[in-house]
Coordinates of C-alpha atoms and ligand atoms in Angstrom, one line a residue:
X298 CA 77.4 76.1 89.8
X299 CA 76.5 79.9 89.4
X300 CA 78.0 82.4 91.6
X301 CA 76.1 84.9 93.0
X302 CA 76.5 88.4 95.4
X303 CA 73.8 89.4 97.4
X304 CA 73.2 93.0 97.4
X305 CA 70.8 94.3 100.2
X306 CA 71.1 91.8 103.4
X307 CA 67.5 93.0 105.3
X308 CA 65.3 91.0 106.5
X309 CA 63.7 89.7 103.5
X310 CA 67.0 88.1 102.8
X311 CA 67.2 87.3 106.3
X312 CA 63.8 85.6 106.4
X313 CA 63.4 84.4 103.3
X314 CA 66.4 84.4 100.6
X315 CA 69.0 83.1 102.8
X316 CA 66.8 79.5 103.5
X317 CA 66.4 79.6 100.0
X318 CA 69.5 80.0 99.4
X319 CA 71.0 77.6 101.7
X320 CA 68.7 74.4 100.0
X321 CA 69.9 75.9 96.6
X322 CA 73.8 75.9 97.5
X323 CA 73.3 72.3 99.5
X324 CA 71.6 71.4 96.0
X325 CA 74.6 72.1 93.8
X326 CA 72.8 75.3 92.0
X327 CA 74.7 78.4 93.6
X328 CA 77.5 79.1 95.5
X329 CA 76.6 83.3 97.3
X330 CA 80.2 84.2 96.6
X331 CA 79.7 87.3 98.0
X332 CA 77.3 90.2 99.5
X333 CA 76.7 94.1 100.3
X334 CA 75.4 96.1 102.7
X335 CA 76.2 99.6 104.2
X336 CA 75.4 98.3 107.6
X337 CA 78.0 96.2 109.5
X338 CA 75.3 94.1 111.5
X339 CA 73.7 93.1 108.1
X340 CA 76.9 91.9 106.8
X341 CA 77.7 90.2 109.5
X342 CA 74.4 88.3 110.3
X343 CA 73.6 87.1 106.7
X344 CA 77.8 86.2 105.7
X345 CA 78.2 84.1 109.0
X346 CA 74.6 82.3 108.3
X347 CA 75.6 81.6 104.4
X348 CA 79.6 81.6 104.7
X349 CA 80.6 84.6 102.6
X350 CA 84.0 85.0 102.7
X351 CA 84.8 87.9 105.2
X352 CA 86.9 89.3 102.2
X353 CA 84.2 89.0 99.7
X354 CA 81.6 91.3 102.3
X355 CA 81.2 95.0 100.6
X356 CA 79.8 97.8 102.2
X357 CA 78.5 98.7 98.5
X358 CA 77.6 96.6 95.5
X359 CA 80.0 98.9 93.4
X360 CA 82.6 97.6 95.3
X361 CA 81.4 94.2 94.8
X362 CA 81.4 94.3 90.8
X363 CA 84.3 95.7 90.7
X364 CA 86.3 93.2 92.8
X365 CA 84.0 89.7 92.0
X366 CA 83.3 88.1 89.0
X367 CA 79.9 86.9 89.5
X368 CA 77.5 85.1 87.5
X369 CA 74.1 86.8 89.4
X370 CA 73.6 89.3 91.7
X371 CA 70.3 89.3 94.3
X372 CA 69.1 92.8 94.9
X373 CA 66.6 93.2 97.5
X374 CA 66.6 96.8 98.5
X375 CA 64.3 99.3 99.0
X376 CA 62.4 100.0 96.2
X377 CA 63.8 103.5 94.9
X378 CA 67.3 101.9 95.2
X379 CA 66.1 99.3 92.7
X380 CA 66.8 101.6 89.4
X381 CA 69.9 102.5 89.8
X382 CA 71.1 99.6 91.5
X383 CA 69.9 97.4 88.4
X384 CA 71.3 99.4 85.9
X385 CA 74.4 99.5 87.4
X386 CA 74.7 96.0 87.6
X387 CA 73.3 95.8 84.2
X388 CA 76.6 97.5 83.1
X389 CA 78.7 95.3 84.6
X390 CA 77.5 92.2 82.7
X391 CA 76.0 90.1 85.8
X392 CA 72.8 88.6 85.5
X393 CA 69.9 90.1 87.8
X394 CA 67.6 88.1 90.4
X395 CA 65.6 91.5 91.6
X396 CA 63.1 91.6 94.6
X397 CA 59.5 93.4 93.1
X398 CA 58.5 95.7 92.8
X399 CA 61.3 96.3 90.0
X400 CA 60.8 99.7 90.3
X401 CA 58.5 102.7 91.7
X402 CA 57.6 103.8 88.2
X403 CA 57.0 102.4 84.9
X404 CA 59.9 105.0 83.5
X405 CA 62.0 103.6 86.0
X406 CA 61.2 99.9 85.1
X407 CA 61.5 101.3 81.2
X408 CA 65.1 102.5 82.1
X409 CA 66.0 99.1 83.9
X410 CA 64.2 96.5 80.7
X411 CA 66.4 98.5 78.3
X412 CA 70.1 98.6 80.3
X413 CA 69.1 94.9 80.8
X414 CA 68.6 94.2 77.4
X415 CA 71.5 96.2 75.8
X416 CA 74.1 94.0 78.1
X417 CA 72.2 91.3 77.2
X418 CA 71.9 89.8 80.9
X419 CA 69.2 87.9 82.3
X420 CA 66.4 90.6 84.3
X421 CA 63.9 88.3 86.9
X422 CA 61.6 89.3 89.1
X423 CA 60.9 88.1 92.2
X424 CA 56.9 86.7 91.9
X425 CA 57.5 84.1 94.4
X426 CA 54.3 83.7 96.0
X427 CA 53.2 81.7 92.7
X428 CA 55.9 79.7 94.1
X429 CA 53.8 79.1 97.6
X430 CA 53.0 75.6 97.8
X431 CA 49.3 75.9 98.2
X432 CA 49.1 78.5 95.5
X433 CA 51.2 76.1 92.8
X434 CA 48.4 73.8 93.8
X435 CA 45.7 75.9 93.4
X436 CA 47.0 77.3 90.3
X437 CA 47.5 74.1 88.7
X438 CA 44.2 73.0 89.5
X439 CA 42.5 75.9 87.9
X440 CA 44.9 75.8 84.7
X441 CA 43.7 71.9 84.4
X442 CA 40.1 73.3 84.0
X443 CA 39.1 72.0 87.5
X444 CA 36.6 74.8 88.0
X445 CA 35.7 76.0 84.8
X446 CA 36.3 79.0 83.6
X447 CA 37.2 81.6 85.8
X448 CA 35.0 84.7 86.7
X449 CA 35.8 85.9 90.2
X450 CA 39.1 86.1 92.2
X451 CA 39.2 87.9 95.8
X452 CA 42.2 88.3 97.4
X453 CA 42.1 90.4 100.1
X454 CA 44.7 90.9 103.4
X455 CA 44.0 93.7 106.3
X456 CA 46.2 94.4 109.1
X457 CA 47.2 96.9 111.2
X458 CA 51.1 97.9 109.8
X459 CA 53.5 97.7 107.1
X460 CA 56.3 95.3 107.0
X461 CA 58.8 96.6 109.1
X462 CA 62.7 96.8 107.2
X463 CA 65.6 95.7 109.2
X464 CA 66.8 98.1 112.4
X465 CA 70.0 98.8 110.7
X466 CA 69.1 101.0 108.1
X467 CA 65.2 102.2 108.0
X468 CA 62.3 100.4 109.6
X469 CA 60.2 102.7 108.0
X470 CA 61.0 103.4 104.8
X471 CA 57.7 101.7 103.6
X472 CA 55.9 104.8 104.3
X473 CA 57.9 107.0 102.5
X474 CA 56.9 107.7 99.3
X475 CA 59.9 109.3 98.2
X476 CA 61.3 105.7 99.4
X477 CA 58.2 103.4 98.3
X478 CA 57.0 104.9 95.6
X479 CA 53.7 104.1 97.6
X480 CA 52.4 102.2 100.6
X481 CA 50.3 98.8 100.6
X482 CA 49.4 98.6 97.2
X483 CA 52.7 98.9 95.7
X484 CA 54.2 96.7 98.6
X485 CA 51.5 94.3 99.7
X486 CA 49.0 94.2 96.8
X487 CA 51.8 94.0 94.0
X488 CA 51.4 90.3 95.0
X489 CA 47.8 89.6 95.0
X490 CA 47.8 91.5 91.3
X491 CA 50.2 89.2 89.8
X492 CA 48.3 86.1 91.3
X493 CA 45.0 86.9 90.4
X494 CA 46.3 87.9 87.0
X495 CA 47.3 84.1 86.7
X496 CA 44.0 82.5 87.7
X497 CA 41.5 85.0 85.4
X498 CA 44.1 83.9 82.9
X499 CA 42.3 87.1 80.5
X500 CA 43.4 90.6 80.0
X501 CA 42.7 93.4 82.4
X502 CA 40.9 95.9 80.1
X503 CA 39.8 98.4 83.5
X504 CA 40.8 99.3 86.7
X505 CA 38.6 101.2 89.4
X506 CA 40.4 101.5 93.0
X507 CA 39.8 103.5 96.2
X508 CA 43.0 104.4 97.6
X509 CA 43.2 106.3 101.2
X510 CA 45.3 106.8 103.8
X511 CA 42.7 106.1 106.4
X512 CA 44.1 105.8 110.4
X513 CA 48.6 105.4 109.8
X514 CA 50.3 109.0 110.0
X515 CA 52.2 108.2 107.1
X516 CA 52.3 109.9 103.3
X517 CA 51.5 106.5 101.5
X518 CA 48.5 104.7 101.2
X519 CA 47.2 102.9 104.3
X520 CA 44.4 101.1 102.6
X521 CA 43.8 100.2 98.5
X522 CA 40.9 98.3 97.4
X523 CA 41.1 97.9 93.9
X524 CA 38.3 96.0 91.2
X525 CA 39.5 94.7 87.5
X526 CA 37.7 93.8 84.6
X527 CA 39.1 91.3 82.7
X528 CA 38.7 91.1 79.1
X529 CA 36.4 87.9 79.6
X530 CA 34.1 89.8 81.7
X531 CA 35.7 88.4 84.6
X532 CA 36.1 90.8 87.9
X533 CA 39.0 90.3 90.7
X534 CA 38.6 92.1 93.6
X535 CA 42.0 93.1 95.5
X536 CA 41.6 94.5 99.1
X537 CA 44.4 95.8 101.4
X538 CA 45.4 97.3 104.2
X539 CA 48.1 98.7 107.0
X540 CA 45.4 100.3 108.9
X541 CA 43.4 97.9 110.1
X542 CA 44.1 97.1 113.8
X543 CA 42.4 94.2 114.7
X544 CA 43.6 92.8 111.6
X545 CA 40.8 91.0 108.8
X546 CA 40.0 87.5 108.0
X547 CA 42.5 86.7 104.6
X548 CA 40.7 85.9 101.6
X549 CA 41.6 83.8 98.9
X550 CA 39.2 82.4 97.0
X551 CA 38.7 81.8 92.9
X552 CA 35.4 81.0 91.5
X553 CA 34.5 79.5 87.9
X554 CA 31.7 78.4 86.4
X555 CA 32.1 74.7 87.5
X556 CA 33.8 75.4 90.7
X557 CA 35.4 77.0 93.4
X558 CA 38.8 76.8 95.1
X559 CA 39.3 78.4 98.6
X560 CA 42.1 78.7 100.7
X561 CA 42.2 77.6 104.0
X562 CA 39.1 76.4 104.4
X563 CA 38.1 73.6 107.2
X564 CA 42.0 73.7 108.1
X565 CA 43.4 72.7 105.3
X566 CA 45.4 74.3 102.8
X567 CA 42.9 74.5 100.3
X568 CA 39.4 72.7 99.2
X569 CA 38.0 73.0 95.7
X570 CA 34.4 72.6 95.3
X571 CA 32.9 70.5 91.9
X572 CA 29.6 72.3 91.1
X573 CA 29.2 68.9 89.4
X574 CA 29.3 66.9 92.8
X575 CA 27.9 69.5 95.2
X576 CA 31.2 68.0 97.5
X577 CA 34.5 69.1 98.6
X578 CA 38.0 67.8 98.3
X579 CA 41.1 69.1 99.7
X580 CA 44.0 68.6 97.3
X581 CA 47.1 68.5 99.1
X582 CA 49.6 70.7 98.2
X583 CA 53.3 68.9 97.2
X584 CA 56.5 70.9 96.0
X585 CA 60.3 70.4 96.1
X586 CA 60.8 73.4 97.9
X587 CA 58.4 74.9 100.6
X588 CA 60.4 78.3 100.7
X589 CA 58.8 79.9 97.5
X590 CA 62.3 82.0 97.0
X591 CA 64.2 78.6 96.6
X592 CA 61.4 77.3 94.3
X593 CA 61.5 80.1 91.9
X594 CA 65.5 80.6 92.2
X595 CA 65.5 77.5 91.2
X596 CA 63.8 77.8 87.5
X597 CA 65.5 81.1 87.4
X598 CA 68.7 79.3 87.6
X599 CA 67.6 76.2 85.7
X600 CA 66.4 79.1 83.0
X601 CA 70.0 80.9 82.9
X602 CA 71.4 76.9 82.6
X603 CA 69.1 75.8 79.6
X604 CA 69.0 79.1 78.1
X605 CA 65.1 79.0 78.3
X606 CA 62.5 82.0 79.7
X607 CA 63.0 83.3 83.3
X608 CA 59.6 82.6 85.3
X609 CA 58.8 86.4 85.5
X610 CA 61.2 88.8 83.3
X611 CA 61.0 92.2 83.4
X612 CA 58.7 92.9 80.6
X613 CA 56.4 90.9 82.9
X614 CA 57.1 92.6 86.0
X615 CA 56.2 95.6 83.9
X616 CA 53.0 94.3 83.6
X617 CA 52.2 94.1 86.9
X618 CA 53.7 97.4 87.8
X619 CA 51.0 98.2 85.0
X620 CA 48.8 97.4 86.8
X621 CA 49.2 99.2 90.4
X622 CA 50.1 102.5 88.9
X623 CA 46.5 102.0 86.7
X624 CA 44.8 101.8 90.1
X625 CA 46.3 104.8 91.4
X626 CA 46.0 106.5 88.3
X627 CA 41.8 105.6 88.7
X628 CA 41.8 106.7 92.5
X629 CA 43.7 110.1 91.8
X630 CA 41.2 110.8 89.0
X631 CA 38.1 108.9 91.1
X632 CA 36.9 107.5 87.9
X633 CA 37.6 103.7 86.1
X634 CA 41.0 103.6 84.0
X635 CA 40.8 101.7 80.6
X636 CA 44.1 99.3 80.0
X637 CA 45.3 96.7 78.0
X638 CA 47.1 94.2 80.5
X639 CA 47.8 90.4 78.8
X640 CA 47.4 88.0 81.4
X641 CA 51.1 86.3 82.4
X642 CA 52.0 83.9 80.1
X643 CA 52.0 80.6 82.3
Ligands
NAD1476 N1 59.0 88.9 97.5 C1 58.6 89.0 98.8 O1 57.7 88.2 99.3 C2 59.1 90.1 99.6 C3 59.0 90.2 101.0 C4 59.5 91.2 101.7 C5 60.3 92.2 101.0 N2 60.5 92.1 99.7 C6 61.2 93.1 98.9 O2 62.6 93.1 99.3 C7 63.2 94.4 99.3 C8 63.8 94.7 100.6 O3 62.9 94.6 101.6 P1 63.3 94.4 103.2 O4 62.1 94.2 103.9 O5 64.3 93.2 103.2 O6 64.0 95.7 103.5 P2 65.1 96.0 104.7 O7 65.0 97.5 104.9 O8 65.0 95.1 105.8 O9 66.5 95.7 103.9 C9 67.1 96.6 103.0 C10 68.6 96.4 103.2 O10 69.3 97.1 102.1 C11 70.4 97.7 102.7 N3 70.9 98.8 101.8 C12 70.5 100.0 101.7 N4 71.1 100.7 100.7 C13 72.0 99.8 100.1 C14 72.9 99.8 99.0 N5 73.1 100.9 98.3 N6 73.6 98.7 98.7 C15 73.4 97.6 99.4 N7 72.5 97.5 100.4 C16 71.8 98.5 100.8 C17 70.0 98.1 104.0 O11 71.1 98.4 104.9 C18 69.2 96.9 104.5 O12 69.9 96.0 105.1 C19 62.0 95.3 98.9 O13 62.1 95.6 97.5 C20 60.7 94.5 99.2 O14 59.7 94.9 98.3 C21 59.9 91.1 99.0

């Protein structure tokens, strides 16, 4: 059983980690040994709901390495904390479980890959919405050739604010850039990227985005809508936004050339569409874990057992970092942004 320190205890952790986590220790796979947090309410709140030793609760993760021996640590901080909290932890020989982004920069995330790699720990990222049941489904279905070969993903998500951080340090912080790094794209559309990246399965070889801070008084972006070109002629379509009040219909939807799959559509989770038939079906979704944390915790832990790949290292998470600092590369400079981004390796 691994043993592992939380550092961070907001409400991502809160929400998400510590159910995860809970399946995962009542499963035999980790035992959270231990936690940090500057604030006294966040200690409190996520030791009591996962058992932490009231001796083993830090106010800082140095403090925590230098008094645990821990097999992993969980960082899920805001993102400018992220470098230097990784690298540091790097040092001290634990392997790292981070939250994405891995860092606001790509120097930043070069920094972390290398201090990772010289202590020769494990570095994975948290992609967990591959991890969503529905998505596994729909994933698997367009890997299995179920709609042909892919030429269109949209994914798009508006509402009307950021994620707000817990009370107890900054609610805010989101909309910082000096915090962020950036606002919706970086947070919010950091997900759709490395989804879409999975079903065009093809390098992005261009990026064009429009990037604004329409209607929030804040000094990140509000609102990113953001078009690829994949290397197989494909095109996803990524739209965003913290500024839209009344909130917009969420799209998900993949087409190929012998099908479609679509989220959500007649109530169901998902229905994919055979060209072939002219009919729908609606494959129903079935994973171990419905928290997506817990299911990719798990094969990172099952990884660090067997010795095998991490589901998203940080090369990877590299990648997808790539990727958002290409779009606002393209709407800084109003014009389309030639890469070379491999498609994950699935
Ligand atoms: N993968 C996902 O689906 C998902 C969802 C939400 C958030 N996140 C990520 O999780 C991270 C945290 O987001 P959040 O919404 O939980 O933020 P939050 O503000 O609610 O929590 C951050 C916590 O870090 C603590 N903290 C600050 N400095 C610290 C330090 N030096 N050492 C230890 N703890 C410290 C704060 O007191 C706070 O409790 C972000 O990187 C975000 O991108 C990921």
């Amino acid at each position: 059983m691994f043993k592992l320190g939380l550092i961070g205890c907001g409400r991502v952790v809160e929400t998400g980690h510590t159910p995860a986590l809970k399946r995962l220790a009542e499963d035999g796979l980790v035992e959270v040994a231990a936690l940090s947090d500057p604030a006294q309410e966040r200690r409190k709140t996520i030791g009591d709901a996962l058992s932490v030793p009231e001796n083993s609760r830090y106010e800082n993760h140095t403090q925590m390495l230098e008094s645990e021996t821990l097999d992993f640590v969980d960082i899920a901080l805001p993102h400018f904390l992220h470098q230097k909290v990784t690298i540091d932890c790097a040092k001290a020989g634990v392997n790292i479980i981070s939250e994405k982004p891995l860092a606001t920069n790509l120097a930043e995330a070069d920094n972390i890959i290398k201090a990772c790699d010289e202590a020769g720990v494990i570095l994975a990222v948290l992609h967990n919405y591959r991890y969503n049941p529905a998505m596994r489904k729909a994933l698997e279905l367009a890997h299995a050739g179920e709609i042909g070969e892919v030429f269109l993903v949209r994914y798009e998500g508006l509402g009307g604010s950021h994620w707000h951080g817990t009370p107890s340090y900054d609610p805010d912080w989101r909309t910082k850039k000096a915090r962020a790094g950036g606002g919706c794209l970086i947070d919010n559309a950091y997900h759709n990227i490395y989804i879409a990246r999975e079903f065009m399965a093809s390098a992005i070889v261009s990026v064009y985005a429009q990037i604004e801070t329409y209607t929030r008084p804040i000094d990140v972006d509000d609102t990113a809508l953001v078009l690829f070109r994949h290397e197989n002629r494909g095109t996803t379509s990524i739209q965003v936004s913290w500024g839209v009040s009344a909130g917009g219909r969420g799209v998900r939807e993949i087409h190929g050339k012998e099908g479609s799959i679509i989220f959500g559509r007649e109530g169901n989770p998902l229905g994919l569409y055979k060209n072939s038939t002219g009919e729908w079906t609606y494959p129903q979704p079935q994973a171990e874990y419905e928290n997506s944390f817990a299911g990719i915790m798990a094969d990172i832990l099952e990884a660090a057992r067997s010795g095998g790949p991490v589901p998203t290292d940080g090369l990877e998470a590299r990648k997808n970092l790539e990727a958002v600092m290409a779009a606002y590369e393209s709407a800084g400079r109003k014009e389309v942004v030639k890469v070379n981004i491999p498609a994950p390796v699935s």
